Amino acid sequence: MNKYLSQNYAFRKASDRANYSSEKKLSDYLKNPNLHFVFFAIAMCVVAYLSVTKVLPYSLQTGLAITFSYAISSIGFCLLMGYSGLASLGTGGFIGIGTYAVYYIMGESGLSLGIAVLVSLGVAILIGIIVGFISLRIEGIYLVILTLGLSEILRNLYMVIEDSISVSSIKIFGMTLRRQDSMYLIVIVLSLIMIVTNNLINSPTGRAMLAMKNSTAAAQAMGISLIKYRLMAFVICTAYSSLTGVMLMVCIRTAMASNGTGFYALITSLNILAAVIIGGFKSIWGAVFGTYIMYGIQTTLLNQIPFFQKNPEIITFISGGLVIIVVMFYPGGLAQLLTELKGKLKGLKARIKEGIYGKDLG
Amino acid sequence: MAYFLNQIFGSITPMCVTALVTMAITLIFKTSFTTNFAQGVISAFGSYVTAAILTQKGVPMWLALILGMLSSMAFAVVIDVVIFRRGRYVNALGKQIITMGLISIIVGAIPLIFGISVPVIPKFIEGSYQFTAGGKDVIITKNTILSMVVTAIVIAVIFILLRFSKWGLSVRATASNEYIAGMMGINTHIVTAVSWGLAGALGALAAVLNASSGTTIGIYFMTNYQVYAFLAGILGGFATFYGPVIAALFIPLANNLIQYIVNVLGMPELTGWSMVIVYALALIIIFFKPQGIFGKKIARKV
């Protein structure tokens, strides 16, 4: 009964809007998701400014910069897993494409960051195409392990070429980017990525990917080219990961391939996977929030508490437990939790209305 | 010739370690239907326990090893009973993420329990055998031979049990279809728990063998072998138990052989690339045989 009532409300609201408001109200414009991403970018730039001027703790901007760098590849993974139904553990290796592009193009050749980004995207697209072709033959858990193997190839390659890399100064549009200002650039890139991905998801491409996820056979029967969309999904995921590498290089500036917990290690790929799962693998905001839990919460929030500052291992311990609990009890992730809460809130509102005005018999 | 033999003997310990880890991962894959990413850290946990027992009391090495294996075993059984038994209808990806969460838990727990000092495990037996081949010395340590014998015995016993014992039959039944095995009166809970326990013990044994050959113990020091094991799993095909183990023997061997070939051909600067070449070869084989070398093609309904 309750559910029926709330549905009825929703229906009437929609029909009211159709009847009476041909002109859009301000609140309708505010509902545009692209605007949310822009607001997010502005808010985070303010946080970065406050953090650099030391109104807020200085560690905040470093933690958030790292989080948002990784969030780019989480969003790519979200598209790959939530919308195309493919999984990969190659993130770590693909991040290396970006870091090495920055190292060779900027550190060695002294060119601008834009060129490094273009080169890394070019290489990433090439590798994405290769993985996409592999994914046509091999599926499921086997594909996951295969991409893991590919990532290990890349990591070993990096170790052989140049184990430890660093850049001293980042130039962009002729200006030198100071290290503490890197968060501005990262936030702008992240919000652009969010806007692009959101539009992609809601376009025919996104729907084709969803169809492919739910049933490859049915999707093919409807005329969706499997090869085109799988390649596309992997290319986007790899490109985003390489962009993460570029951004990490912008904010951290050193990387080491033989480090067992470094950028290219298996643990990075697993962390990104976990971030997407915790956040809810179909939600862009969820992916960003999940990344924050995996990468940012320790430096930005918990280190302010003396207990956690003394025992940093406990945070790793708790985050592991959190991952397990989310997977077992909330398979849709935190995004699902939020939707459920919203639904409950709506039900509560309807019940309160019912209490005040009496039952709606209309 | 001497160089060739040295390369072969040098790859024996990695082969043993990889084979043991692969056996563990295959057991869990067949009964719990997931790739256990936490295998590396569970193994490391066992070696930490062994090292801790060795430092604190004057116990013999074999006893410390057995205690380490038992602790890893208990730990793995607890994981299965507390987490996987409740989450058995979580989808495949979800299970992988659970094992990934386990990594974080163990990585957080190890420094809390054992502190941050780096533990050391000495060799089981000191000394080595030496002989000449082609005018040069060939060295094989007694420790390597011991590792090889122990590994061979353990793996042979597991295969014999799998093939001929009642437990092996129930594992194979669970592997082929957990639900129907349950309906046929097999207690799949116990089968899974025993598999996890066995996997934990095998992992600890592998970690201790690896550490006693001179590798520094760390939280992530078994992760490399875990990756080899996954690769071996799909290279040999998870459809059988023996496929992955055979493939596991080839990965470290191929690594050292490629180093040998590269050096013989007069390109020593390529030595660092050997692992890249091994991975690339493995991926090419998998690309052309997606079911693995020993795998069977499974027909699927549309």
XYZ file of C-alpha atoms in Angstrom:
664
model
C 0.000 0.000 0.000
C 2.747 2.341 1.027
C 4.762 1.641 -2.049
C 1.719 2.186 -4.219
C 1.094 5.526 -2.568
C 4.589 6.803 -3.079
C 4.489 5.688 -6.689
C 1.249 7.575 -7.062
C 2.873 10.705 -5.690
C 5.731 10.378 -8.104
C 3.328 9.940 -10.988
C 1.270 12.972 -10.071
C 4.364 15.071 -9.631
C 5.527 14.173 -13.110
C 2.175 14.887 -14.675
C 1.893 18.193 -12.804
C 5.186 19.258 -14.193
C 4.091 18.392 -17.700
C 0.894 20.382 -17.332
C 1.870 23.543 -15.567
C 5.519 24.260 -16.107
C 6.501 24.690 -19.686
C 9.254 27.037 -18.525
C 11.999 25.341 -16.546
C 12.607 26.368 -12.979
C 16.042 26.963 -11.486
C 15.817 23.721 -9.535
C 15.425 21.825 -12.795
C 18.659 23.255 -14.082
C 20.332 22.343 -10.825
C 19.353 18.732 -11.355
C 21.624 18.494 -14.383
C 24.373 16.025 -13.358
C 27.016 17.817 -15.409
C 26.514 20.864 -13.233
C 27.115 18.742 -10.141
C 30.512 17.786 -11.483
C 31.351 21.431 -12.074
C 30.221 22.344 -8.554
C 32.353 19.502 -7.236
C 35.392 20.834 -9.081
C 34.829 24.358 -7.745
C 34.358 23.113 -4.189
C 37.512 21.018 -4.351
C 39.508 23.918 -5.803
C 38.402 26.000 -2.805
C 39.502 23.190 -0.480
C 42.864 23.061 -2.271
C 43.282 26.823 -1.929
C 42.456 26.718 1.774
C 44.825 23.797 2.255
C 47.736 25.467 0.436
C 47.229 28.658 2.482
C 47.157 26.417 5.581
C 43.675 27.327 6.781
C 42.940 23.614 6.482
C 45.627 20.997 7.248
C 48.280 20.939 4.541
C 48.204 17.158 4.237
C 44.638 17.454 2.954
C 45.624 18.543 -0.525
C 48.264 15.832 -0.955
C 45.828 13.135 0.134
C 43.040 14.463 -2.043
C 45.340 14.909 -5.043
C 46.389 11.256 -4.842
C 42.782 10.167 -4.333
C 41.532 12.101 -7.334
C 44.364 10.836 -9.496
C 43.370 7.261 -8.726
C 39.688 8.183 -9.054
C 40.234 8.764 -12.780
C 41.123 5.130 -13.290
C 38.338 4.034 -10.920
C 35.846 5.775 -13.190
C 37.320 3.987 -16.188
C 37.029 0.724 -14.309
C 33.440 1.580 -13.400
C 32.673 1.868 -17.105
C 34.499 -1.373 -17.857
C 32.954 -3.452 -15.107
C 29.591 -1.878 -14.359
C 28.622 -1.149 -17.939
C 30.508 -3.621 -20.119
C 30.674 -6.542 -17.706
C 34.401 -7.044 -18.240
C 37.036 -7.077 -15.548
C 40.737 -6.425 -15.603
C 43.635 -6.407 -13.188
C 45.889 -4.487 -15.513
C 45.362 -1.066 -13.943
C 48.783 -1.040 -12.268
C 50.650 -1.709 -15.479
C 48.596 0.799 -17.442
C 49.297 3.541 -14.886
C 52.961 3.091 -15.767
C 52.313 4.210 -19.347
C 51.421 7.646 -18.024
C 54.278 7.946 -15.556
C 56.891 6.916 -18.108
C 55.408 9.222 -20.742
C 55.795 12.115 -18.305
C 59.326 11.009 -17.449
C 60.551 10.702 -21.014
C 58.634 13.569 -22.632
C 59.032 16.123 -19.848
C 61.960 15.039 -17.716
C 64.260 13.982 -20.551
C 63.057 16.033 -23.506
C 61.745 19.069 -21.635
C 58.496 19.324 -23.582
C 55.094 20.395 -22.210
C 52.717 18.253 -20.171
C 50.139 18.319 -22.966
C 52.443 16.368 -25.255
C 53.103 13.820 -22.511
C 49.357 13.358 -22.095
C 48.895 12.870 -25.839
C 51.718 10.342 -26.066
C 50.493 8.378 -23.065
C 46.952 8.330 -24.469
C 48.303 7.095 -27.797
C 50.212 4.212 -26.229
C 47.305 3.403 -23.913
C 44.885 3.218 -26.834
C 47.227 0.811 -28.611
C 47.451 -1.454 -25.559
C 43.720 -1.156 -24.947
C 43.072 -2.420 -28.460
C 45.337 -5.411 -27.849
C 43.559 -6.288 -24.593
C 40.200 -5.780 -26.273
C 41.088 -8.301 -28.955
C 42.227 -10.759 -26.295
C 38.937 -10.290 -24.441
C 37.073 -11.561 -27.502
C 38.630 -14.986 -27.044
C 38.980 -15.281 -23.302
C 36.378 -14.413 -20.715
C 35.648 -14.179 -17.018
C 38.267 -15.115 -14.448
C 40.677 -16.158 -17.200
C 40.593 -12.670 -18.678
C 41.265 -11.194 -15.242
C 44.364 -13.337 -14.804
C 45.492 -12.620 -18.342
C 45.335 -8.867 -17.805
C 47.205 -9.442 -14.552
C 49.889 -11.190 -16.607
C 49.973 -8.285 -19.042
C 50.365 -5.873 -16.166
C 53.269 -7.935 -14.828
C 54.883 -7.856 -18.274
C 54.637 -4.080 -18.254
C 55.995 -3.881 -14.693
C 58.967 -6.090 -15.542
C 59.521 -3.990 -18.644
C 59.609 -0.819 -16.543
C 62.060 -2.427 -14.131
C 64.376 -3.292 -17.000
C 64.118 0.036 -18.790
C 64.450 2.429 -15.847
C 63.616 1.256 -12.367
C 63.304 4.514 -10.514
C 62.160 7.681 -12.251
C 61.566 11.260 -11.164
C 60.841 14.640 -12.718
C 61.959 17.899 -11.172
C 59.570 20.422 -12.710
C 56.266 20.164 -14.518
C 55.631 22.693 -17.289
C 52.147 23.319 -18.596
C 51.285 25.978 -21.206
C 54.710 27.493 -20.663
C 54.192 27.883 -16.917
C 55.840 25.830 -14.208
C 53.354 24.009 -11.995
C 54.346 24.062 -8.351
C 53.899 20.808 -6.502
C 51.332 22.152 -4.052
C 49.239 23.507 -6.933
C 48.953 20.130 -8.637
C 45.565 19.500 -7.055
C 43.916 22.225 -9.166
C 44.985 20.531 -12.376
C 43.970 17.099 -11.102
C 40.523 18.244 -9.981
C 39.855 19.933 -13.317
C 40.912 16.830 -15.241
C 38.842 14.596 -12.950
C 35.694 16.670 -13.373
C 36.168 16.708 -17.151
C 36.528 12.924 -17.074
C 33.377 12.666 -14.952
C 31.385 14.785 -17.409
C 32.644 12.840 -20.430
C 31.948 9.482 -18.780
C 28.512 10.479 -17.575
C 27.499 11.569 -21.059
C 28.984 8.426 -22.536
C 27.002 6.244 -20.134
C 23.741 7.934 -21.037
C 24.413 7.831 -24.772
C 23.584 4.964 -27.170
C 27.129 3.721 -26.579
C 26.430 3.272 -22.882
C 23.198 1.448 -23.584
C 24.929 -0.826 -26.078
C 27.561 -1.637 -23.443
C 24.865 -2.449 -20.892
C 23.165 -4.750 -23.391
C 26.482 -6.451 -23.992
C 26.988 -6.908 -20.256
C 23.614 -8.527 -19.675
C 23.799 -10.966 -22.556
C 26.387 -11.059 -25.290
C 24.195 -13.288 -27.423
C 21.147 -11.036 -27.147
C 23.240 -7.943 -27.783
C 24.670 -9.479 -30.938
C 21.196 -10.443 -32.057
C 20.158 -6.799 -31.695
C 22.942 -5.777 -34.026
C 25.440 -4.579 -31.437
C 28.979 -5.154 -32.583
C 30.743 -6.989 -29.759
C 34.210 -6.228 -31.026
C 33.552 -2.500 -31.354
C 32.221 -1.998 -27.844
C 34.662 -4.309 -26.094
C 37.544 -2.540 -27.758
C 36.004 0.772 -26.826
C 35.561 -0.222 -23.173
C 39.132 -1.420 -22.849
C 40.554 1.559 -24.706
C 38.705 3.970 -22.406
C 39.758 2.067 -19.285
C 43.408 1.928 -20.334
C 43.423 5.567 -21.405
C 41.989 6.666 -18.065
C 44.539 4.548 -16.209
C 47.405 6.112 -18.144
C 45.950 9.536 -17.334
C 46.060 8.491 -13.680
C 49.754 7.795 -14.172
C 50.296 11.274 -15.609
C 48.454 12.877 -12.709
C 50.307 10.815 -10.096
C 53.566 11.943 -11.640
C 52.329 15.537 -11.492
C 51.597 15.335 -7.772
C 54.176 12.835 -6.454
C 56.940 13.238 -9.083
C 58.815 10.014 -8.319
C 58.003 6.367 -8.992
C 59.776 3.081 -8.527
C 58.861 -0.032 -10.454
C 60.453 -2.693 -8.241
C 58.560 -1.432 -5.190
C 56.156 -4.197 -4.141
C 53.515 -1.672 -3.054
C 54.216 0.917 -5.749
C 52.028 2.264 -8.519
C 52.405 -0.708 -10.837
C 52.075 -3.502 -8.292
C 49.191 -5.966 -8.141
C 47.976 -4.208 -5.003
C 47.118 -1.054 -6.983
C 44.931 -2.969 -9.410
C 43.224 -4.722 -6.507
C 42.698 -1.445 -4.654
C 41.049 0.158 -7.673
C 38.840 -2.903 -8.078
C 37.907 -2.715 -4.396
C 37.230 1.006 -4.641
C 34.763 0.451 -7.454
C 33.083 -2.421 -5.617
C 32.764 -0.450 -2.369
C 31.383 2.576 -4.152
C 28.900 0.644 -6.234
C 30.083 -0.362 -9.643
C 27.565 1.596 -11.657
C 27.965 4.970 -10.044
C 30.567 7.602 -10.884
C 30.208 9.276 -7.502
C 30.456 5.849 -5.883
C 33.737 5.165 -7.676
C 35.187 8.466 -6.484
C 34.031 7.873 -2.934
C 35.334 4.301 -2.940
C 38.725 5.583 -4.080
C 38.649 8.080 -1.235
C 38.109 5.229 1.228
C 40.951 3.195 -0.246
C 43.494 5.968 -0.751
C 42.477 9.232 0.867
C 40.838 8.520 4.187
C 44.097 7.604 5.893
C 46.038 10.780 5.123
C 43.200 13.265 5.199
C 40.935 12.146 8.009
C 42.224 9.380 10.236
C 45.738 10.760 10.666
C 44.209 13.725 12.508
C 43.147 11.285 15.225
C 46.134 10.479 17.495
C 45.133 6.827 17.967
C 45.294 6.100 14.244
C 48.419 8.187 13.843
C 50.195 5.869 16.258
C 48.917 2.650 14.666
C 48.614 3.161 10.896
C 48.271 -0.623 10.425
C 44.833 -0.562 12.002
C 43.489 1.500 9.110
C 44.598 -1.146 6.594
C 43.037 -3.754 8.829
C 39.705 -1.921 9.066
C 39.533 -1.074 5.369
C 39.971 -4.771 4.576
C 37.125 -5.660 6.907
C 34.986 -2.925 5.390
C 35.560 -4.297 1.880
C 34.459 -7.764 2.967
C 31.362 -6.480 4.753
C 30.291 -4.351 1.789
C 30.726 -7.217 -0.662
C 28.837 -9.690 1.501
C 25.930 -7.541 2.608
C 25.722 -4.688 0.101
C 26.643 -6.136 -3.271
C 25.512 -2.880 -4.906
C 28.031 -0.931 -2.850
C 27.562 2.320 -0.988
C 25.564 3.707 -3.930
C 22.956 1.028 -3.226
C 22.950 1.936 0.456
C 22.306 5.558 -0.482
C 19.459 4.647 -2.842
C 17.883 2.491 -0.156
C 18.132 5.325 2.342
C 16.568 7.706 -0.168
C 13.702 5.265 -0.720
C 13.145 4.973 3.007
C 13.205 8.743 3.379
C 10.596 9.054 0.646
C 8.414 6.447 2.366
C 8.785 8.309 5.639
C 7.803 11.590 3.985
C 4.734 9.956 2.461
C 3.766 8.528 5.820
C 4.149 11.906 7.516
C 2.042 13.517 4.829
C -0.535 10.803 5.364
C -0.512 11.548 9.089
C -1.064 15.263 8.536
C -3.528 15.334 5.660
C -5.164 11.947 6.009
C -5.157 9.087 3.526
C -4.997 9.941 -0.119
C -7.869 8.118 -1.759
C -7.542 9.879 -5.119
C 77.695 -27.082 -19.481
C 78.517 -26.105 -15.911
C 76.666 -22.848 -16.385
C 73.672 -24.708 -17.779
C 73.582 -27.093 -14.810
C 73.944 -24.230 -12.352
C 70.998 -22.478 -13.958
C 68.927 -25.654 -13.707
C 69.839 -26.212 -10.050
C 69.210 -22.552 -9.307
C 65.663 -22.867 -10.525
C 64.810 -25.892 -8.360
C 63.761 -23.939 -5.254
C 61.582 -21.467 -7.218
C 60.029 -24.449 -9.006
C 59.184 -26.120 -5.683
C 57.743 -22.910 -4.238
C 55.681 -22.197 -7.342
C 54.391 -25.755 -7.492
C 53.260 -25.671 -3.842
C 51.553 -22.292 -4.186
C 49.900 -23.411 -7.410
C 48.600 -26.550 -5.729
C 47.118 -24.384 -2.972
C 45.511 -21.957 -5.412
C 44.131 -24.784 -7.543
C 42.582 -26.485 -4.491
C 40.799 -23.281 -3.509
C 39.812 -22.499 -7.081
C 38.248 -25.931 -7.508
C 36.295 -25.976 -4.247
C 35.496 -22.313 -3.563
C 35.378 -21.146 -7.205
C 37.553 -18.120 -6.695
C 41.121 -17.073 -7.301
C 42.584 -16.520 -3.883
C 44.558 -13.292 -4.044
C 45.291 -13.602 -0.324
C 47.319 -16.810 -0.814
C 50.575 -14.872 -0.849
C 49.965 -13.077 2.421
C 48.516 -16.170 4.144
C 51.742 -17.966 3.197
C 53.798 -15.050 4.480
C 51.863 -15.244 7.748
C 52.985 -18.868 8.165
C 56.616 -17.952 7.609
C 56.330 -15.118 10.148
C 55.006 -17.575 12.734
C 57.822 -20.024 11.964
C 60.440 -17.307 12.271
C 58.932 -16.042 15.528
C 59.006 -19.543 17.046
C 62.582 -20.036 15.889
C 63.821 -16.842 17.537
C 62.050 -17.148 20.862
C 62.740 -20.728 21.858
C 65.401 -23.223 21.043
C 63.008 -25.487 19.176
C 64.168 -27.651 16.268
C 63.515 -26.288 12.804
C 61.117 -28.988 11.643
C 58.888 -28.372 14.671
C 58.815 -24.627 13.947
C 57.930 -25.373 10.342
C 55.091 -27.658 11.359
C 53.783 -25.130 13.877
C 53.948 -22.416 11.208
C 52.037 -24.623 8.785
C 49.447 -25.430 11.452
C 48.926 -21.759 12.269
C 48.490 -20.869 8.588
C 46.138 -23.819 8.246
C 44.037 -22.710 11.207
C 43.956 -19.194 9.848
C 42.786 -20.351 6.417
C 40.101 -22.587 7.926
C 38.828 -19.659 9.988
C 38.652 -17.563 6.818
C 36.577 -20.215 5.105
C 34.238 -20.866 8.022
C 33.685 -17.235 9.001
C 33.641 -15.561 5.596
C 33.371 -17.883 2.619
C 30.764 -20.227 4.069
C 28.406 -17.274 4.471
C 29.340 -15.712 1.170
C 29.134 -18.741 -1.065
C 26.438 -17.228 -3.257
C 28.323 -13.985 -3.788
C 29.214 -13.752 -7.480
C 32.671 -14.648 -8.777
C 33.989 -11.109 -8.825
C 32.653 -10.469 -5.329
C 34.555 -13.479 -4.010
C 37.749 -12.172 -5.535
C 37.187 -8.861 -3.816
C 36.666 -10.668 -0.509
C 40.086 -12.296 -0.867
C 41.433 -8.864 -1.693
C 39.910 -7.533 1.531
C 41.661 -10.387 3.329
C 44.979 -9.092 2.019
C 44.352 -5.744 3.705
C 43.351 -7.455 6.951
C 46.462 -9.637 7.064
C 48.775 -6.854 5.914
C 47.375 -4.741 8.750
C 47.558 -7.591 11.266
C 51.128 -8.806 10.661
C 52.886 -5.646 11.947
C 50.468 -5.546 14.875
C 51.315 -9.125 15.873
C 54.970 -9.514 14.913
C 56.259 -5.948 15.036
C 58.233 -4.355 12.238
C 61.513 -6.280 12.547
C 62.451 -8.441 9.553
C 62.403 -12.102 10.591
C 65.045 -14.543 9.422
C 64.755 -18.251 8.669
C 68.086 -20.100 8.383
C 68.822 -22.975 6.009
C 67.507 -26.378 7.052
C 70.841 -28.025 6.318
C 74.114 -26.227 5.734
C 76.586 -27.374 3.159
C 76.524 -28.305 -0.498
C 77.623 -30.902 -3.013
C 80.137 -29.959 -5.618
C 81.334 -31.652 -8.775
C 83.012 -30.576 -11.958
C 81.490 -30.626 -15.399
C 83.430 -29.418 -18.396
C 86.197 -28.113 -16.190
C 84.008 -25.835 -14.075
C 82.400 -26.261 -10.672
C 78.748 -27.100 -10.321
C 77.255 -26.403 -6.898
C 74.031 -27.720 -5.480
C 73.180 -26.973 -1.864
C 71.804 -29.638 0.431
C 68.993 -27.268 1.277
C 67.844 -27.295 -2.364
C 67.792 -31.076 -2.442
C 65.814 -31.159 0.795
C 63.277 -28.654 -0.611
C 62.907 -30.746 -3.726
C 62.377 -33.984 -1.790
C 59.866 -32.423 0.624
C 57.917 -30.797 -2.191
C 57.872 -33.964 -4.264
C 56.609 -36.028 -1.332
C 53.931 -33.510 -0.337
C 52.598 -33.073 -3.853
C 52.704 -36.814 -4.556
C 50.752 -37.523 -1.362
C 48.121 -34.942 -2.264
C 47.711 -36.376 -5.760
C 47.443 -39.922 -4.414
C 44.834 -38.812 -1.887
C 42.925 -36.922 -4.573
C 42.911 -39.944 -6.858
C 42.318 -42.815 -4.455
C 40.880 -41.607 -1.162
C 37.313 -40.896 -0.199
C 38.291 -37.307 0.611
C 39.739 -36.944 -2.886
C 36.552 -38.222 -4.413
C 34.481 -35.720 -2.465
C 36.823 -32.886 -3.491
C 36.514 -33.868 -7.121
C 32.733 -34.110 -6.803
C 32.548 -30.671 -5.194
C 34.815 -29.277 -7.886
C 32.598 -30.533 -10.663
C 29.336 -29.341 -9.124
C 29.077 -28.112 -5.576
C 25.291 -28.100 -5.434
C 24.758 -31.623 -6.723
C 27.637 -32.922 -4.590
C 25.759 -31.554 -1.592
C 22.598 -33.328 -2.694
C 24.509 -36.592 -3.024
C 25.353 -36.511 0.665
C 28.805 -34.964 0.527
C 29.421 -32.464 3.280
C 30.705 -29.700 1.016
C 31.317 -27.409 3.988
C 33.958 -29.771 5.328
C 35.442 -30.342 1.881
C 35.872 -26.605 1.363
C 37.241 -26.037 4.847
C 39.787 -28.842 4.463
C 40.836 -27.463 1.087
C 41.407 -24.046 2.601
C 43.335 -25.527 5.496
C 45.487 -27.558 3.146
C 46.070 -24.515 0.980
C 47.144 -22.501 4.016
C 49.582 -25.222 5.110
C 51.008 -25.617 1.604
C 51.431 -21.865 1.356
C 53.289 -21.730 4.665
C 55.548 -24.594 3.586
C 56.279 -22.798 0.313
C 57.028 -19.543 2.127
C 59.396 -21.219 4.591
C 61.212 -23.074 1.800
C 61.528 -19.815 -0.098
C 62.804 -17.966 2.974
C 65.296 -20.688 3.875
C 66.833 -20.439 0.409
C 67.890 -16.899 1.246
C 64.966 -14.670 0.250
C 64.206 -11.847 2.675
C 60.853 -12.272 4.390
C 58.369 -9.469 3.927
C 54.612 -9.119 3.838
C 54.524 -9.209 0.050
C 57.423 -11.568 -0.561
C 55.170 -14.368 -1.841
C 53.114 -12.182 -4.192
C 55.407 -12.897 -7.136
C 54.886 -16.621 -6.716
C 51.173 -16.085 -6.397
C 51.166 -14.317 -9.750
C 53.198 -17.182 -11.262
C 50.622 -19.565 -9.807
C 47.692 -17.757 -11.413
C 49.491 -17.739 -14.705
C 50.319 -21.432 -14.296
C 46.673 -22.061 -13.503
C 45.419 -20.747 -16.794
C 48.447 -21.980 -18.692
C 47.818 -25.549 -17.549
C 44.064 -25.133 -17.401
C 42.105 -25.118 -14.159
C 40.016 -28.044 -15.458
C 42.457 -30.558 -13.965
C 44.571 -30.661 -10.813
C 47.774 -31.761 -12.513
C 47.706 -29.204 -15.342
C 48.487 -26.122 -13.225
C 51.169 -27.927 -11.207
C 53.004 -29.059 -14.344
C 52.755 -25.572 -15.816
C 54.030 -24.166 -12.508
C 57.219 -26.196 -12.837
C 57.870 -24.686 -16.242
C 57.626 -20.989 -15.380
C 60.751 -20.615 -13.173
C 62.570 -23.166 -15.312
C 61.800 -21.209 -18.470
C 62.959 -18.024 -16.765
C 66.382 -19.478 -15.974
C 66.671 -21.249 -19.323
C 65.997 -18.014 -21.182
C 68.724 -16.341 -19.131
C 71.025 -19.186 -20.141
C 70.131 -19.001 -23.835
C 70.502 -15.239 -23.910
C 73.938 -15.476 -22.320
C 75.064 -18.260 -24.631
C 73.957 -16.233 -27.636
C 76.147 -13.411 -26.368
C 73.494 -10.912 -25.344
C 73.932 -10.648 -21.557
C 72.199 -7.253 -21.484
C 68.952 -9.087 -22.208
C 69.146 -11.111 -18.962
C 66.783 -8.718 -17.190
C 64.197 -9.297 -19.889
C 63.834 -13.018 -19.171
C 60.664 -12.648 -17.089
C 59.112 -10.389 -19.732
C 59.809 -13.065 -22.338
C 58.337 -15.814 -20.133
C 55.156 -13.848 -19.517
C 54.834 -12.975 -23.184
C 55.288 -16.614 -24.205
C 52.712 -17.723 -21.649
C 50.210 -15.124 -22.857
C 50.729 -16.168 -26.476
C 50.094 -19.821 -25.574
C 46.979 -18.849 -23.623
C 45.784 -16.724 -26.509
C 45.849 -19.701 -28.838
C 44.697 -22.255 -26.248
C 42.276 -20.329 -24.005
C 41.395 -23.472 -22.057
C 45.014 -24.125 -21.139
C 47.422 -26.773 -22.377
C 45.766 -29.603 -20.447
C 42.289 -28.075 -20.390
C 39.129 -29.420 -21.885
C 36.787 -27.305 -23.909
C 33.492 -26.941 -22.108
C 30.459 -26.568 -24.341
C 28.056 -23.911 -23.172
C 24.392 -23.279 -23.744
C 23.530 -19.919 -25.257
